[in-house]
Tab-separated table of C-alpha atoms and ligand atoms in Angstrom:
chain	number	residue	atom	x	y	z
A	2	UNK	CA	52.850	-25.103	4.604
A	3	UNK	CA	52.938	-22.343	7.278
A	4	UNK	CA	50.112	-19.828	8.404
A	5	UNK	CA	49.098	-18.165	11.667
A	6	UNK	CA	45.654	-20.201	12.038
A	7	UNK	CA	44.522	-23.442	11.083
A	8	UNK	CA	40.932	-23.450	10.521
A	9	UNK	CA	39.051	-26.645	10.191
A	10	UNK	CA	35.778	-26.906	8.402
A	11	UNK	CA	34.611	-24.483	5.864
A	12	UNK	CA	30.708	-24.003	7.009
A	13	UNK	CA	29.966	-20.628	8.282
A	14	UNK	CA	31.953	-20.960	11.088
A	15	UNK	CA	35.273	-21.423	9.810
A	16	UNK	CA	34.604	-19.215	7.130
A	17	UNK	CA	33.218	-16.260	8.800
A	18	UNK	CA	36.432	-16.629	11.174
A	19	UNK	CA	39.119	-16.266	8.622
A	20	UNK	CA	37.350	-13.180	6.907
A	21	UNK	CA	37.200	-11.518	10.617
A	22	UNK	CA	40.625	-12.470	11.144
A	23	UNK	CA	42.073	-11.097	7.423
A	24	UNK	CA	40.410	-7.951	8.821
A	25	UNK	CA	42.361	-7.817	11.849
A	26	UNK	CA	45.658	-8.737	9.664
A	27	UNK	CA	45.714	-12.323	10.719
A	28	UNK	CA	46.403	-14.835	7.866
A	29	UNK	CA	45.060	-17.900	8.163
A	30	UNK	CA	44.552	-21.828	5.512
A	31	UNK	CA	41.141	-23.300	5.597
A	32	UNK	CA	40.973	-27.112	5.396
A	33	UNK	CA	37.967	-28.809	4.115
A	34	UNK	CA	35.985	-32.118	3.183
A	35	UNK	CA	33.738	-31.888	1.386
A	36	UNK	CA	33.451	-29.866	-2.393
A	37	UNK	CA	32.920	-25.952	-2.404
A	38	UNK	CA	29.858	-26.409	-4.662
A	39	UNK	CA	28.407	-29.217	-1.603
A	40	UNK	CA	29.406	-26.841	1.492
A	41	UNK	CA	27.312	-24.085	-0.747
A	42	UNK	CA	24.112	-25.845	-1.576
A	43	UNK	CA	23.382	-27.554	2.111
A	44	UNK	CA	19.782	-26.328	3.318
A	45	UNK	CA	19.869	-25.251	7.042
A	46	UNK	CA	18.291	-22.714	8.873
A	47	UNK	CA	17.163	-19.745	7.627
A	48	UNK	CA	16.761	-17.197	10.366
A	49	UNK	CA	19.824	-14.232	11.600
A	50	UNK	CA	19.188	-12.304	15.099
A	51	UNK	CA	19.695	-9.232	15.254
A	52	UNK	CA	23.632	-9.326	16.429
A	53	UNK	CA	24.259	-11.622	13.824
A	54	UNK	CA	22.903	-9.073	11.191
A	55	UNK	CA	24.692	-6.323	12.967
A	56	UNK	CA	28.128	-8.228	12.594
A	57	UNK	CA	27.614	-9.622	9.221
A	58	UNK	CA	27.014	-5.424	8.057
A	59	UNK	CA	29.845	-4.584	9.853
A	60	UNK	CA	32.338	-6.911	8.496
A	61	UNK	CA	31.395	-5.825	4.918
A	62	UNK	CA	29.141	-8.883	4.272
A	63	UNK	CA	25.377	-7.189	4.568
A	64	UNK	CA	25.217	-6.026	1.114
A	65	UNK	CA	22.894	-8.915	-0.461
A	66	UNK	CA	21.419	-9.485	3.279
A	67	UNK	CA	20.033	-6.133	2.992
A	68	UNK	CA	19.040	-6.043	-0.590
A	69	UNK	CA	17.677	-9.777	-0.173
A	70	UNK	CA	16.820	-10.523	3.056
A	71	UNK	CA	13.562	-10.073	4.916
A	72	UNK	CA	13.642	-8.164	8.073
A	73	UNK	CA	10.714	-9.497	10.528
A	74	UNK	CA	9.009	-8.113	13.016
A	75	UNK	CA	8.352	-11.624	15.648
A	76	UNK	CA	6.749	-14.899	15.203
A	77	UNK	CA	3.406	-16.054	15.555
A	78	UNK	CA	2.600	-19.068	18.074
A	79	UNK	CA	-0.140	-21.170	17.823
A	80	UNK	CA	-2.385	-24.059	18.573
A	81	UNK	CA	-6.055	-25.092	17.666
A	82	UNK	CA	-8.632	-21.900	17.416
A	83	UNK	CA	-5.725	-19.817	18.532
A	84	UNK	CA	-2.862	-17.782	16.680
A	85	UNK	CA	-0.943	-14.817	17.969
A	86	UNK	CA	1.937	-12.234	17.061
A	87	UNK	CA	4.609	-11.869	18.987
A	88	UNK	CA	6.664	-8.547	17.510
A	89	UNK	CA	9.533	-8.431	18.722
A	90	UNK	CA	10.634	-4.820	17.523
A	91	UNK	CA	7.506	-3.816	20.369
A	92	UNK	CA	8.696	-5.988	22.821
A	93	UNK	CA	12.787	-5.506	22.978
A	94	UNK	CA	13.486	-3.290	20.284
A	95	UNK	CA	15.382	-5.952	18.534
A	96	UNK	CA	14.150	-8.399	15.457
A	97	UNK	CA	15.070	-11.003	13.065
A	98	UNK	CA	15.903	-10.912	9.694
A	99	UNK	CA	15.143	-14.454	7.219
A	100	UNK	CA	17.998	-14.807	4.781
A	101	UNK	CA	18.982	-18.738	4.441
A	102	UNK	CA	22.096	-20.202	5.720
A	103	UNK	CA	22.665	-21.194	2.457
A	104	UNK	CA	22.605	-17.513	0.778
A	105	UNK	CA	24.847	-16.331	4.396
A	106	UNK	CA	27.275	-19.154	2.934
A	107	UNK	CA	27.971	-18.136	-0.837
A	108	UNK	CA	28.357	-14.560	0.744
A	109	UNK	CA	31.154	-15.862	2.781
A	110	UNK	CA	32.595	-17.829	-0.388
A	111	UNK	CA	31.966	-15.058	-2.957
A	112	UNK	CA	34.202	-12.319	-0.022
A	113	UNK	CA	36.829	-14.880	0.710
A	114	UNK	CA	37.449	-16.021	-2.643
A	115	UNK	CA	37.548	-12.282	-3.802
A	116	UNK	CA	40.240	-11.640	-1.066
A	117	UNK	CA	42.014	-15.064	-1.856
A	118	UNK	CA	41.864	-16.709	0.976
A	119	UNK	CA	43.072	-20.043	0.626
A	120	UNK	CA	40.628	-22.598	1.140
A	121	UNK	CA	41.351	-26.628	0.572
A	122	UNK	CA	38.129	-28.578	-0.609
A	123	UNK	CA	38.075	-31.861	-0.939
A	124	UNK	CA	40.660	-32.785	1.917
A	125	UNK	CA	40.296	-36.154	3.561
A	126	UNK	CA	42.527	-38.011	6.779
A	127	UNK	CA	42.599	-34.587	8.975
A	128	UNK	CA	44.634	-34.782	11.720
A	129	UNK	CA	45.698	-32.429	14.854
A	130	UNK	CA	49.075	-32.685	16.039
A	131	UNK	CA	51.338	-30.909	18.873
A	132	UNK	CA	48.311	-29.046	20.476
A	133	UNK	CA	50.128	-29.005	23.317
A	134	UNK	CA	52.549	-26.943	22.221
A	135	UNK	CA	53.208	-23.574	20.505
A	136	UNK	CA	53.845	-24.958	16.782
A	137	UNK	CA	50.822	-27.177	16.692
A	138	UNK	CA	49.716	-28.437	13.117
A	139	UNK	CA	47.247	-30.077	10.814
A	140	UNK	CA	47.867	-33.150	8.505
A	141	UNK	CA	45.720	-34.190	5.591
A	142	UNK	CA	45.580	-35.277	2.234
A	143	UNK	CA	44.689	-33.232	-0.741
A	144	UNK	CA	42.392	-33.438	-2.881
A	145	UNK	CA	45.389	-34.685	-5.384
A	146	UNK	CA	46.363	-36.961	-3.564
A	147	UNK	CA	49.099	-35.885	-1.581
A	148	UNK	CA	50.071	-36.001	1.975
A	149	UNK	CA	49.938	-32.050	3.490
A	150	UNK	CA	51.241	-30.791	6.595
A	151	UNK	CA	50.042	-27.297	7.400
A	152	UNK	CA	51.793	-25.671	10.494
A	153	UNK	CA	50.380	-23.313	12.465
A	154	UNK	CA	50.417	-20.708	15.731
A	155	UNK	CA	46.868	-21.965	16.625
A	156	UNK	CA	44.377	-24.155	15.156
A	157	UNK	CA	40.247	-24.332	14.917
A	158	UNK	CA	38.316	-26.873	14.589
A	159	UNK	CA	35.078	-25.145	12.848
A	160	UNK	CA	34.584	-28.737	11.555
A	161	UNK	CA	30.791	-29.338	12.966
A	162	UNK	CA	29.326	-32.067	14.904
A	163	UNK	CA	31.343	-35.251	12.554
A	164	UNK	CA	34.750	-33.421	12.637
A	165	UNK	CA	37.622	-34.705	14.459
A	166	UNK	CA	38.502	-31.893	16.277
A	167	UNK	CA	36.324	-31.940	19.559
A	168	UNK	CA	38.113	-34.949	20.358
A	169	UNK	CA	41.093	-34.442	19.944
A	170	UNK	CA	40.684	-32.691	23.365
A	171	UNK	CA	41.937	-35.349	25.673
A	172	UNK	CA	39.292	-37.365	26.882
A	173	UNK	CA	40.362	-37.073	30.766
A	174	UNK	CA	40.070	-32.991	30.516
A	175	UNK	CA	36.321	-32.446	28.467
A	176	UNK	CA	32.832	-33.035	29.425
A	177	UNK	CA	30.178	-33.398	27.295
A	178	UNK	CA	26.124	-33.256	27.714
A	179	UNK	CA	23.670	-34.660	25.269
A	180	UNK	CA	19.899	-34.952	24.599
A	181	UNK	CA	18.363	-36.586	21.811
A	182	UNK	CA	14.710	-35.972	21.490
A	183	UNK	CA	12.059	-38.612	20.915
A	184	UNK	CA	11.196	-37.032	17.196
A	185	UNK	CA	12.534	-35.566	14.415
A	186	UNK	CA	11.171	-32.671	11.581
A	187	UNK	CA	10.353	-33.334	7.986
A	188	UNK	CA	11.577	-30.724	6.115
A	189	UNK	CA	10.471	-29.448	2.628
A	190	UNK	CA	11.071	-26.863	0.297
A	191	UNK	CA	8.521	-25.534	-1.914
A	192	UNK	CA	7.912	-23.440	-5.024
A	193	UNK	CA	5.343	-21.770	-3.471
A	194	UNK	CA	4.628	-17.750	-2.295
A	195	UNK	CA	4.486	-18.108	1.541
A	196	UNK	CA	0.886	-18.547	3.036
A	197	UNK	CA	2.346	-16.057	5.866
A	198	UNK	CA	3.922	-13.236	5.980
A	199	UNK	CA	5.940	-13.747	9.357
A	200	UNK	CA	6.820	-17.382	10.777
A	201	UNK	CA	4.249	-20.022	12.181
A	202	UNK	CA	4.896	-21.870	15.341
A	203	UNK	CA	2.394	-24.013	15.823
A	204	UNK	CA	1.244	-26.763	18.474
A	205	UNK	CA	-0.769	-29.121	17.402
A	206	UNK	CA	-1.852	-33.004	19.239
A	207	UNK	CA	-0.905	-34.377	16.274
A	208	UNK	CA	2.910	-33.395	16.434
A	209	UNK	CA	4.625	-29.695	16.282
A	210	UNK	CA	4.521	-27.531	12.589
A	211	UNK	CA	6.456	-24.622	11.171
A	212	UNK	CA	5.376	-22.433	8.276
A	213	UNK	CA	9.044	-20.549	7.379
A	214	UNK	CA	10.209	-18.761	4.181
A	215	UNK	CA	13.341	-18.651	2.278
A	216	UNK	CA	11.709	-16.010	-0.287
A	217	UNK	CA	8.672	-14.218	-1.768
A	218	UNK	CA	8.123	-17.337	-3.970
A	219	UNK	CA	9.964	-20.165	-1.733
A	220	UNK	CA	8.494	-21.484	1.420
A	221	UNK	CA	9.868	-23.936	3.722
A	222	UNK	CA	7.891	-25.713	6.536
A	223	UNK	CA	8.265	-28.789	8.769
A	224	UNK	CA	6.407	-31.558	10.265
A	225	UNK	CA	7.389	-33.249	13.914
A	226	UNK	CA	7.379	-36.968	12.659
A	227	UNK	CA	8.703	-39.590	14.901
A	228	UNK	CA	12.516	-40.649	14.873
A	229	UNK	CA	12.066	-43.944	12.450
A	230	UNK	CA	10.341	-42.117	10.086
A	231	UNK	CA	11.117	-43.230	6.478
A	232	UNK	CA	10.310	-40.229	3.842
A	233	UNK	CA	9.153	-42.558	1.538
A	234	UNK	CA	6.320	-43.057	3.722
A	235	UNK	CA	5.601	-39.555	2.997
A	236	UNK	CA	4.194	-38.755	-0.057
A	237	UNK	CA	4.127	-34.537	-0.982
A	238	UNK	CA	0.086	-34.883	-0.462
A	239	UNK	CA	0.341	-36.366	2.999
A	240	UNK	CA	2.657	-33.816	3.634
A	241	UNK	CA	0.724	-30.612	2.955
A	242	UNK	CA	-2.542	-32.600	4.309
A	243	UNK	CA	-0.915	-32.791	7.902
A	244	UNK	CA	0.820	-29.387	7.541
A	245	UNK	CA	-2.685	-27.832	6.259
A	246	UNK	CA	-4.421	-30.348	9.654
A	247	UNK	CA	-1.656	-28.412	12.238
A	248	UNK	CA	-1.010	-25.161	11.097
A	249	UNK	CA	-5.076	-24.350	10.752
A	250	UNK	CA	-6.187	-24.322	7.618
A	251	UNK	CA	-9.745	-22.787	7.269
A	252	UNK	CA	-8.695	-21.116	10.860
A	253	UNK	CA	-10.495	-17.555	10.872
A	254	UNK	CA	-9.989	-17.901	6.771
A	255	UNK	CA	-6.451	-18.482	7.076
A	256	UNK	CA	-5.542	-20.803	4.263
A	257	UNK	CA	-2.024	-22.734	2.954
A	258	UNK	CA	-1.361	-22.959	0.194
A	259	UNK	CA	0.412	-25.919	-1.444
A	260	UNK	CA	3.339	-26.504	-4.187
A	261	UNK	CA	5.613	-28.452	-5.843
A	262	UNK	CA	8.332	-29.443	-3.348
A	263	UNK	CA	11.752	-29.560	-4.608
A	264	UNK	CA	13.504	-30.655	-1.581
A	265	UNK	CA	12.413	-33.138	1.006
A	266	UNK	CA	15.109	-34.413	4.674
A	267	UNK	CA	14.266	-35.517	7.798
A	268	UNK	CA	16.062	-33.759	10.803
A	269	UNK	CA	16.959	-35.482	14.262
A	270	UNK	CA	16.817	-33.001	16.943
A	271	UNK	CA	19.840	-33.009	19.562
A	272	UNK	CA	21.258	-31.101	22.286
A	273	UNK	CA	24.491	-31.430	22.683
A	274	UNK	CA	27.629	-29.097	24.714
A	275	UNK	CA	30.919	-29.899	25.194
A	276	UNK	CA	33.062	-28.368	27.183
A	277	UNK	CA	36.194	-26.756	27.294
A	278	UNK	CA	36.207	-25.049	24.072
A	279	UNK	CA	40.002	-24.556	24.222
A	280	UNK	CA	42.403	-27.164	24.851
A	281	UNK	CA	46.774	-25.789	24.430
A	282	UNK	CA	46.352	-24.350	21.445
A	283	UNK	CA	42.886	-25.890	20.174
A	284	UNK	CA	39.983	-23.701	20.031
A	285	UNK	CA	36.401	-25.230	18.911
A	286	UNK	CA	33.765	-22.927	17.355
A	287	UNK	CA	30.155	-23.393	16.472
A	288	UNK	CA	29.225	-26.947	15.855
A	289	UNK	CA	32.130	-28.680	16.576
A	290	UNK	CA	31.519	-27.583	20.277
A	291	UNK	CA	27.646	-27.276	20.594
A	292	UNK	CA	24.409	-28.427	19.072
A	293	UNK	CA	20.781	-27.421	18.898
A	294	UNK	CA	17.686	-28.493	18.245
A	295	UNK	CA	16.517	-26.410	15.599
A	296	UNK	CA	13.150	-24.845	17.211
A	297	UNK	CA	14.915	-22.030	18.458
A	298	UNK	CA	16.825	-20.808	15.297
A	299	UNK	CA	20.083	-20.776	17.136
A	300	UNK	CA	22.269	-22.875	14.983
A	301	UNK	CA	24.077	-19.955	13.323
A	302	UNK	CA	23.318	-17.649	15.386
A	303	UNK	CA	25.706	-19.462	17.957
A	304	UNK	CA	28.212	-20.080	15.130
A	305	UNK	CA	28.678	-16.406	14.549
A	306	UNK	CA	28.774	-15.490	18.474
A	307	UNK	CA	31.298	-17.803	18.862
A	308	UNK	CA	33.862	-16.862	16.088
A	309	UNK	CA	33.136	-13.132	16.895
A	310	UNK	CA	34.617	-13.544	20.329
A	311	UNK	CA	37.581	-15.759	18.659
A	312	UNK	CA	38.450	-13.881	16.401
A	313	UNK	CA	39.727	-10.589	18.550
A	314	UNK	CA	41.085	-13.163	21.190
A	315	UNK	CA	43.302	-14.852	18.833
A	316	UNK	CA	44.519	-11.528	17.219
A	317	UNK	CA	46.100	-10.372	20.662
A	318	UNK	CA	47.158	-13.742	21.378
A	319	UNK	CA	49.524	-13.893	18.567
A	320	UNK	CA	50.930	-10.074	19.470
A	321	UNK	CA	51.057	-11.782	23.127
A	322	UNK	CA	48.193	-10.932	24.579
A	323	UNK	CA	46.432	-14.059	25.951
A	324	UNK	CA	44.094	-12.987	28.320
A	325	UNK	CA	40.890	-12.643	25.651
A	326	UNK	CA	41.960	-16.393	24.668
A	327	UNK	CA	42.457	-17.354	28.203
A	328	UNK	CA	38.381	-16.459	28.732
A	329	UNK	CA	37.316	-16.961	25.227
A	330	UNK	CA	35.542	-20.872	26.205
A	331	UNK	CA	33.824	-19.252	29.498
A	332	UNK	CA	32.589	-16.500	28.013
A	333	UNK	CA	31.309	-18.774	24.681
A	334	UNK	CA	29.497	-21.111	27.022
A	335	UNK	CA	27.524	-18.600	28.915
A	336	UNK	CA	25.640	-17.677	25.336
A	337	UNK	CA	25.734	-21.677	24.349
A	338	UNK	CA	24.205	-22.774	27.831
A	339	UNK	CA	21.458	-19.844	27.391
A	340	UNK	CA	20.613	-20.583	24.261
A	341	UNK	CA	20.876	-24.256	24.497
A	342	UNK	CA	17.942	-23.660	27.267
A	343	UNK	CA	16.252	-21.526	25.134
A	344	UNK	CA	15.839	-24.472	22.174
A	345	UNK	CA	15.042	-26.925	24.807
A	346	UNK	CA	12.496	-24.792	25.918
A	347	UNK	CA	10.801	-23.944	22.452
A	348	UNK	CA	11.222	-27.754	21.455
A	349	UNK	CA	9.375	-28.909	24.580
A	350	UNK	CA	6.578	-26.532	24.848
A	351	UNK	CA	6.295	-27.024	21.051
A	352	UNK	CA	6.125	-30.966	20.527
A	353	UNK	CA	3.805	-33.799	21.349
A	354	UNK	CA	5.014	-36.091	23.613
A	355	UNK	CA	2.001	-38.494	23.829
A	356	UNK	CA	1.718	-37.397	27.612
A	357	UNK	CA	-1.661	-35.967	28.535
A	358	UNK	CA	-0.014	-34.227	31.381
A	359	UNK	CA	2.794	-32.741	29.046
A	360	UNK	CA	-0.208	-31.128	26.656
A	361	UNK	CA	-1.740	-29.289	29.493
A	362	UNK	CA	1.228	-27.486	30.431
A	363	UNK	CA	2.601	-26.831	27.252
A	364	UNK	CA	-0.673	-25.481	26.587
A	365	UNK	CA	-0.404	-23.524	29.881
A	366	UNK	CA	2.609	-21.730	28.918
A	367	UNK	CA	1.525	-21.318	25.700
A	368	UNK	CA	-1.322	-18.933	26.681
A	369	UNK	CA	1.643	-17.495	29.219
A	370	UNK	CA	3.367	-16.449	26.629
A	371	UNK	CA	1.068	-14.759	24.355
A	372	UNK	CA	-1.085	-12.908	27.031
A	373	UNK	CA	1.581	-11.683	29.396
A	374	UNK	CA	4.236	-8.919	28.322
A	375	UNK	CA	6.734	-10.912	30.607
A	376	UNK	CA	6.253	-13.785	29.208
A	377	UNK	CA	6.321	-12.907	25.103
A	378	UNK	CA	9.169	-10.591	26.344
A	379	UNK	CA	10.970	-13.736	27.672
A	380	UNK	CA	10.657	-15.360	24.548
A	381	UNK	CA	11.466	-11.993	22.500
A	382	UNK	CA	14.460	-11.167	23.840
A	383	UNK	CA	16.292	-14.839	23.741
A	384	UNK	CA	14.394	-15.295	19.914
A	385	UNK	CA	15.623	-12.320	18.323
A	386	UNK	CA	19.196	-12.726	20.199
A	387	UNK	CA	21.268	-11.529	23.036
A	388	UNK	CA	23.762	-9.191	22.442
A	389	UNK	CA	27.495	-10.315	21.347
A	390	UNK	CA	29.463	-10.589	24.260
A	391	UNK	CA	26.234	-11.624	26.540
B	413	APR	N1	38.275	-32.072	7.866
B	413	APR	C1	37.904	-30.901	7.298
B	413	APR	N2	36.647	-30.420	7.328
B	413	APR	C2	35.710	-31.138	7.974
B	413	APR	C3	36.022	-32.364	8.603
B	413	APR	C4	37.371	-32.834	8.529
B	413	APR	N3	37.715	-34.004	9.062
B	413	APR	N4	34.891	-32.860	9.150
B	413	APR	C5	33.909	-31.986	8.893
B	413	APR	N5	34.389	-30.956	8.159
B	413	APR	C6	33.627	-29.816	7.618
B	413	APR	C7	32.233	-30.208	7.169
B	413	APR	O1	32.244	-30.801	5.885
B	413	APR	C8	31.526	-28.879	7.183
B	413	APR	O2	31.548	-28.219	5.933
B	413	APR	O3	33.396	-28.858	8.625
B	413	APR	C9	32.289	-28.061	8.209
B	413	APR	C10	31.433	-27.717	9.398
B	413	APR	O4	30.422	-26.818	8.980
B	413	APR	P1	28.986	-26.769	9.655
B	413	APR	O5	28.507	-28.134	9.923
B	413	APR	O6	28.153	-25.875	8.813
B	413	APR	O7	29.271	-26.113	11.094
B	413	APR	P2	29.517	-24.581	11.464
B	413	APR	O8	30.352	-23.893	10.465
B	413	APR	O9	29.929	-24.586	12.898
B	413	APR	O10	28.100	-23.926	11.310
B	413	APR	C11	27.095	-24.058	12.239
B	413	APR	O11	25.598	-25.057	10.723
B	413	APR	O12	24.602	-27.100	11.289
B	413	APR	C12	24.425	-25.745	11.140
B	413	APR	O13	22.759	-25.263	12.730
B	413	APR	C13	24.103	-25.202	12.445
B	413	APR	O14	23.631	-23.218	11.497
B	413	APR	C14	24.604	-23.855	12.260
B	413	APR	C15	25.817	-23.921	11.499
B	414	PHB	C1	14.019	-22.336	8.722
B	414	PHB	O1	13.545	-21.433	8.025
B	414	PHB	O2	14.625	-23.285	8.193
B	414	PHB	C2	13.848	-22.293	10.177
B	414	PHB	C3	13.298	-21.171	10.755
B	414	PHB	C4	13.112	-21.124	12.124
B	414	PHB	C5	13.466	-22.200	12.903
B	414	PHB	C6	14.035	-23.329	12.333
B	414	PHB	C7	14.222	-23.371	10.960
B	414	PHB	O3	13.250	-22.161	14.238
């Protein structure tokens, strides 16, 4: 098999990149493990910035997003006695819309299969070879069975943070940084109407909790629970107790209300960056080169600022024009260091650490950031996104 790009990994990264290249006339073969009906259904985040919105419209993907989505305002931040609105749309002009990562994904599915891109599900024993070189190419075996070798003028790795593609820059030329913190989030899913209509941050001594939406009848929330947590050790009761304990119930007459869950995961939480993103003719985009905790809402966001820049730099690279390529992993990093502070930032004024010193800061910065315009402007304009090409 020939094409002009490889792309590895069929999340929203890899995805998002071959419609943006069809666009621009580039043809590329998508190569991935796991089912098309698995990829779909994966819960993640739920929350697009601005720019991410803005791209998604332009590329002929807003339709649903529009018709579905949710377009907020800000957040509101919170801890015990105290809850307050940060909009956004007052502070920077720019806002968030909720619309699951889940619904952004069958969007990308339902355009590329309409356009018929060709996608390979199911693959298993990928392999990069010749990256080095101008005809580098991708080996793997499909989901029949049999051995495929797909050749290529470039190749992607859009394979997330298990793939094999980060390392198959050589180990001599990338650096890598990495920060696993000392908790994790429960996760549910619940067939319930949202006790809120914009998100809840809250801090709390007994651990971090977030009241977030998927829907008018769907909520989703999370509980910081220590990294050995079992979920067994959690039944649906104890969960809506705590969450009812940390996000205020009976606050001012602000009440949650609970429902059945329908989906229950615990999440680590990890920084990670590795860099180059480019290695010959190896590029890495989204996950594959860079992970966030999830307090920010960056995950996707990233994904999509990454594989905009790509996509434009490989276009003139194959008409010979290298020098977008040439910066593409520079100009990536500047947005993945930012934001990668800016989910550091959120997780650690956010979460318990069990230090007494730690609470009176966070609490500190916490009343910073809701009573000064610099401060909640800060956090505005790094929440609801920097522009592409920051
Ligand atoms: N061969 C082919 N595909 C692979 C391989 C492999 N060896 N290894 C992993 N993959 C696939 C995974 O099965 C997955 O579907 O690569 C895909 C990577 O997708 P994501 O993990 O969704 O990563 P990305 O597309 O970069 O999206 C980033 O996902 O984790 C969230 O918060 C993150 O929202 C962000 C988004
Ligand atoms: C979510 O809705 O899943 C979500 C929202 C905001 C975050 C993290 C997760 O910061």
């Amino acid at each position: 098999m020939r094409t002009q790009v490889a792309i590895i990994g069929a999340g929203p990264s890899g995805l998002l990149l071959s419609h943006l290249l069809a666009a621009d006339g580039v043809e590329s073969v998508v190569v991935e493990t796991r089912t098309e009906e698995y990829v779909a259904g994966r819960i993640r985040a739920g929350i697009l910035e601005q720019s991410t919105v803005d791209l998604l419209r332009e590329v002929g993907l807003g339709d649903r997003l529009d018709r579905e989505g949710d377009p907020h305002r800000g957040i509101y931040l919170q801890w015990p006695e105290e809850r307050h609105h940060l909009d956004f749309v007052d502070l920077t002009g720019r806002s968030v819309f909720v619309y699951g990562q889940t619904e952004v994904q069958k969007d990308l599915v339902a355009a590329r299969t309409a356009a018929g891109q060709e996608v390979h599900y199911g693959v298993s024993d990928t392999a990069l070879h010749d990256l080095d070189t101008d005809r580098p190419s991708v080996t793997f075996t499909d989901e029949h069975g049999v051995q495929q070798r797909l050749e290529a003028d470039v190749v992607v790795g859009c394979d997330g943070s298990f793939g094999p593609s980060r390392e198959a820059v050589p180990a001599a030329l990338r650096r890598t940084w990495e920060k696993t913190y000392p908790y994790s989030w429960l996760g549910i899913l619940a067939d319930v109407a949202p006790s809120t209509d914009e998100l809840i941050y809250a801090w709390h001594p007994d651990g971090f909790a977030m009241h977030s939406m998927r829907s008018a009848t769907v909520s989703r929330l999370y509980l910081q629970v220590p990294n050995d947590t079992k979920i067994d050790d959690w039944s649906d009761d104890r969960i809506w107790d705590a969450l009812a304990t940390r996000l205020g119930h009976g606050q001012d007459g602000w009440q949650l209300t609970p429902g059945p869950v329908t989906d229950k995961s615990v999440l680590p939480m990890r920084s990670f960056v590795q860099q180059p993103m480019r290695h010959g003719r190896l590029f890495l985009a989204g996950d594959a080169a860079h992970i966030v905790p999830p307090t920010g809402a960056k995950g996707l966001n990233l994904a999509v600022a990454d594989v905009a820049l790509l996509a434009p730099a490989l276009t003139a690279l194959l008409k010979g024009d290298a020098a977008l390529a040439d910066s593409y992993s520079d100009a990536a990093l500047r947005r993945v260091w930012r934001c990668t502070h800016f989910s550091w930032w959120m997780t650690t004024m956010l979460h318990a650490s069990g230090d007494p010193f730690d609470e009176q800061l966070q609490l500190a910065q916490l009343r910073w950031v809701t009573s000064s315009e610099a401060g909640a402007t800060g956090l505005a304009e790094n929440y609801a996104g920097l522009p592409i090409g920051f």
